[in-house]
Short mmCIF file of C-alpha atoms in Angstrom, two decimals:
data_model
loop_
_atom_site.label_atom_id
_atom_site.label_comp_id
_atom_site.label_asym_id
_atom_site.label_seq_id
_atom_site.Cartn_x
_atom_site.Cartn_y
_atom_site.Cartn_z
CA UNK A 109 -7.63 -22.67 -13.02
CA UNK A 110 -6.29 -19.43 -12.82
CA UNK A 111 -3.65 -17.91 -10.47
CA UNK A 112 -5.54 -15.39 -8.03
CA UNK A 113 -3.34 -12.32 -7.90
CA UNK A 114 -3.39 -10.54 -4.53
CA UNK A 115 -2.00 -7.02 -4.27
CA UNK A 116 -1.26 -5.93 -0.50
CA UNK A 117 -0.60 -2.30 0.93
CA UNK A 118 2.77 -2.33 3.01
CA UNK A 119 2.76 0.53 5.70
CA UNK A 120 -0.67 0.16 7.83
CA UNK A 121 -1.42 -3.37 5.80
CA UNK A 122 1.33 -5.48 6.49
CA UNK A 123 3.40 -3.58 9.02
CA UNK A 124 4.11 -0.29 10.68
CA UNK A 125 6.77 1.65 9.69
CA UNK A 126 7.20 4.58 11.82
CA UNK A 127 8.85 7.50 9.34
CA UNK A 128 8.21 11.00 11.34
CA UNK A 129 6.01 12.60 8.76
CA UNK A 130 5.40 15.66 10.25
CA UNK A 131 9.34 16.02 9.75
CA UNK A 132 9.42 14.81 6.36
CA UNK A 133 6.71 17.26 5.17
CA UNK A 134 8.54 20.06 6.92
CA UNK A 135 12.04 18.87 4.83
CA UNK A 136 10.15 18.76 1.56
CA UNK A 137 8.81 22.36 2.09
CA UNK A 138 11.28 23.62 2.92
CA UNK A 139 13.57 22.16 0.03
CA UNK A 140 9.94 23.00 -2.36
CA UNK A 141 10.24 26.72 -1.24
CA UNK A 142 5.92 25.80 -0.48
CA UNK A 143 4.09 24.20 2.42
CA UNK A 144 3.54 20.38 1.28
CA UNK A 145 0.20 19.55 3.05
CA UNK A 146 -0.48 16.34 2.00
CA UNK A 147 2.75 14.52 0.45
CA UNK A 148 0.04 11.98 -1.51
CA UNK A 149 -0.88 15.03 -3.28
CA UNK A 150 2.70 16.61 -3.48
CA UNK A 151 3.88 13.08 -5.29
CA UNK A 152 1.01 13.06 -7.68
CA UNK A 153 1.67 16.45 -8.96
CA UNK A 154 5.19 16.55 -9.21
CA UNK A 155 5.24 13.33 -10.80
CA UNK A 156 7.19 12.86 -13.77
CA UNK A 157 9.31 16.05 -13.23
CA UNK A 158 12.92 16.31 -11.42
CA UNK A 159 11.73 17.55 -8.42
CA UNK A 160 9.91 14.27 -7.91
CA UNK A 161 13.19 12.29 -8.29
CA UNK A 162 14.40 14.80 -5.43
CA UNK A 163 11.70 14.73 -3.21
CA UNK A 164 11.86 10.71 -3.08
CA UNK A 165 15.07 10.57 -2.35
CA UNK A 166 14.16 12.72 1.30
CA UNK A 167 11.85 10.67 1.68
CA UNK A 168 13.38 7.64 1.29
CA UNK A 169 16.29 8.34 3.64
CA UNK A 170 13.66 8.71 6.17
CA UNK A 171 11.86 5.70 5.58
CA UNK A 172 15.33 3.89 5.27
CA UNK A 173 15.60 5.18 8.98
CA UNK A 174 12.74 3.42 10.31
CA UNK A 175 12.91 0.02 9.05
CA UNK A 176 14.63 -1.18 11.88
CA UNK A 177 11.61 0.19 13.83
CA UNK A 178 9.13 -1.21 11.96
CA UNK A 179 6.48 -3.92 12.99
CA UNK A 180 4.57 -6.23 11.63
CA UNK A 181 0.85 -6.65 12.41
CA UNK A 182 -0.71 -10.33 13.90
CA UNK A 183 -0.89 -12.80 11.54
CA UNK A 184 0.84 -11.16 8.54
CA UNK A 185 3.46 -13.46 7.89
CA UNK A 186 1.44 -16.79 8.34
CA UNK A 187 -1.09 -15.25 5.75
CA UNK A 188 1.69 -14.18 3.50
CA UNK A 189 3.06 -17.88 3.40
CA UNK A 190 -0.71 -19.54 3.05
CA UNK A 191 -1.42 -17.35 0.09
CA UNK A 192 1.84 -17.64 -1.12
CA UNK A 193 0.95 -21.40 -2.30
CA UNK A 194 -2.27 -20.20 -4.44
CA UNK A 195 -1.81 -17.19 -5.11
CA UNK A 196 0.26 -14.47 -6.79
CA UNK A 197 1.19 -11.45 -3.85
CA UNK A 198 2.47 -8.13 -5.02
CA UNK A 199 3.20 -5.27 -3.11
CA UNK A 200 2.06 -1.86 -4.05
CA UNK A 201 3.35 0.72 -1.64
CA UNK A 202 4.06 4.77 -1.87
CA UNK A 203 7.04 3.92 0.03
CA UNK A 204 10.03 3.50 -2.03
CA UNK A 205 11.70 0.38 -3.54
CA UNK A 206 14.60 0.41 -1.29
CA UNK A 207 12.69 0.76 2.03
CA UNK A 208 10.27 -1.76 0.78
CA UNK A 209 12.44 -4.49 -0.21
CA UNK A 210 14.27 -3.62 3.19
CA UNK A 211 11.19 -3.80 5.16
CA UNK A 212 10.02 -7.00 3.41
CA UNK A 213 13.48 -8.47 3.80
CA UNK A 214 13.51 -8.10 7.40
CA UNK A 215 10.62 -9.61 8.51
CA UNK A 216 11.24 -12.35 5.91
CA UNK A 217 8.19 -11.75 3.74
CA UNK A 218 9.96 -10.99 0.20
CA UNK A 219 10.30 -14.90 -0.34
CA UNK A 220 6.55 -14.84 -0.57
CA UNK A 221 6.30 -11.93 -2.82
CA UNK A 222 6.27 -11.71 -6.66
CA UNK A 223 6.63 -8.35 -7.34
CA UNK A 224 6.69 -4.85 -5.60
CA UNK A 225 5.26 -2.00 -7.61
CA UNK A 226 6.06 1.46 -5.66
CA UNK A 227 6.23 5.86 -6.09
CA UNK A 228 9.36 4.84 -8.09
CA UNK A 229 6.38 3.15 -10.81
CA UNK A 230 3.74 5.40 -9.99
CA UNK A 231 2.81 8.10 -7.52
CA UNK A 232 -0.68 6.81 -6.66
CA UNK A 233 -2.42 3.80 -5.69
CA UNK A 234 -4.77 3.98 -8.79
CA UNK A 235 -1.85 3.76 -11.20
CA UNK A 236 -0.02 1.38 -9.35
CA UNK A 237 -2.81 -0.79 -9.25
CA UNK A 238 -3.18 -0.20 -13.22
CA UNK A 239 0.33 -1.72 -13.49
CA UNK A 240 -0.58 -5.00 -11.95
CA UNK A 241 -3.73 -5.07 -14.14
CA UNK A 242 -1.69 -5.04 -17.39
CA UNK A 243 0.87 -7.56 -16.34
CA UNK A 244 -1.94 -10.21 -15.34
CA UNK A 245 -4.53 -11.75 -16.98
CA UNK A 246 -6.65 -12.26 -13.93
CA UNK A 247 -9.21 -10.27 -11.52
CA UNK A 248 -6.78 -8.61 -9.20
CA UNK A 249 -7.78 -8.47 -5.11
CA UNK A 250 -6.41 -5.50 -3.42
CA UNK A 251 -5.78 -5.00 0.37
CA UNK A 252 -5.06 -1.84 1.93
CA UNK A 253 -5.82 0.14 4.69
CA UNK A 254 -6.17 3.61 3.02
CA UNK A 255 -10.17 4.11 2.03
CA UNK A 256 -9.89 6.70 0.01
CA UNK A 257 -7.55 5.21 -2.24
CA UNK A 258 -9.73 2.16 -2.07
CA UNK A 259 -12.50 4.19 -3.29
CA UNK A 260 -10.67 5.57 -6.19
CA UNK A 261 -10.31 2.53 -7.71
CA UNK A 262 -13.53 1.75 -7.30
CA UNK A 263 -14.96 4.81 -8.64
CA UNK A 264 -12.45 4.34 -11.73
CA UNK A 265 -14.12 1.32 -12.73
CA UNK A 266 -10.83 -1.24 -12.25
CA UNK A 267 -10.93 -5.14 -12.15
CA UNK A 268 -10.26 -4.92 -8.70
CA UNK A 269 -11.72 -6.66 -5.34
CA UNK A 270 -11.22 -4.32 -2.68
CA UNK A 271 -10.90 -5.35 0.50
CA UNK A 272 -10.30 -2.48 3.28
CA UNK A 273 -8.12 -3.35 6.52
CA UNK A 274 -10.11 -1.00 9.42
CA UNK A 275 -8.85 -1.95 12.37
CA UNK A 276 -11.74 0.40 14.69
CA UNK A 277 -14.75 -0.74 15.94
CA UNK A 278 -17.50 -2.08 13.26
CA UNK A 279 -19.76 0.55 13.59
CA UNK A 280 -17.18 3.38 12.77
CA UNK A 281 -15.81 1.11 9.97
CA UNK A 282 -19.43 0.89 8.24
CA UNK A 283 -20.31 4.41 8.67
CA UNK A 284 -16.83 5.73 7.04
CA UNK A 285 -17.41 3.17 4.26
CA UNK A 286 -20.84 4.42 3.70
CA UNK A 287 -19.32 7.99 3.52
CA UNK A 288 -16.77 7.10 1.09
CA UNK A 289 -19.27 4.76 -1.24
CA UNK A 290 -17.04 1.83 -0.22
CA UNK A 291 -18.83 -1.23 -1.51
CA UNK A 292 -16.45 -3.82 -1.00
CA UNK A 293 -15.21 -5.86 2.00
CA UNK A 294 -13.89 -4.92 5.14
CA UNK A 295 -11.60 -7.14 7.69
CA UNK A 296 -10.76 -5.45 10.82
CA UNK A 297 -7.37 -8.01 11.12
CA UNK A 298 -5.14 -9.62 7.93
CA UNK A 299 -5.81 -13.17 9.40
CA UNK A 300 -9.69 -12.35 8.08
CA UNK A 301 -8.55 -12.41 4.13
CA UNK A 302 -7.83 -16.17 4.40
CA UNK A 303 -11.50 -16.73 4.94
CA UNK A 304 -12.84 -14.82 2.23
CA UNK A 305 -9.96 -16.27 -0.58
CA UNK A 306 -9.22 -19.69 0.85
#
């Protein structure tokens, strides 16, 4: 039988972790000499270059910063541990390494994860999710709270279950799905995925 690989979001999957973004984008412009509207988009096109390697590094002080006010959400760690036993868990995150393994550390979920794959891999869900493909054999199931991301990788045609974490009402969850072409599952709570890999 194969191992099931599960790949979980951290930040609004797993836990909160409250970095001021509003600040953040207003350091990174100002450092950028440009307004930074969306910093998904910022990391994606400076990718590769130095100011990337720059950029993180503001961000990740700021993340770093809020660890200590981060929360888990309901269930997360007893799902973590059941899936732990089955399955394989990464975490792919656009927060950095450091402020993952911090965050996971914590509230004592790194034991149950394999691997972390981050913005220091990649600067975008899709190819982050591309890195877990090549390192395992197996369909991969992804979790995350961030639609549009979810519907990338659906539209790119990867070997991925998606499973979306809305946590509004049913109604608002379907009709954003339908809007985005979402066509895979949706849990409105973590505890849900047991069910549907168990």
């Amino acid at each position: 039988m194969q191992t099931q690989i599960v790949s979980f979001d951290m930040d609004g999957t797993l836990l909160t972790l409250p970095v001021d973004w509003l600040r953040v984008k207003a350091e990174i412009s100002r450092l950028l000499g440009k307004d930074v509207v969306s910093i998904r988009a910022m990391l994606r096109e400076f990718w590769g270059s130095d100011e990337y390697w720059v950029v993180n590094e503001v961000i990740r002080k700021r993340e770093m910063e809020a660890i200590e006010r981060s929360k888990l959400y309901p269930g997360v760690r007893e799902v973590l541990q059941t899936l732990s036993v089955k399955c394989r868990i990464y975490v792919v995150t656009l927060q950095s390494r450091a402020a993952a393994e911090a965050a996971l550390e914590l509230h004592g979920l790194r034991r149950f994860v394999h691997d972390l794959i981050t913005r220091e891999d990649a600067p975008d869900r899709l190819r982050q999710v591309s890195i877990v493909l090549r390192r395992e054999s197996g369909p991969v199931v992804l979790v995350d709270d961030h639609l549009d991301q979810l519907a990338e990788i659906s539209r790119a045609g990867l070997r991925v279950e998606a499973v979306w974490v809305c946590r509004r009402d049913y109604a608002s969850c379907w009709r954003a799905a339908a809007e985005f072409g979402f066509r895979g599952r949706i849990i409105r709570d973590l505890r849900e995925i047991l069910t549907l890999l168990m």
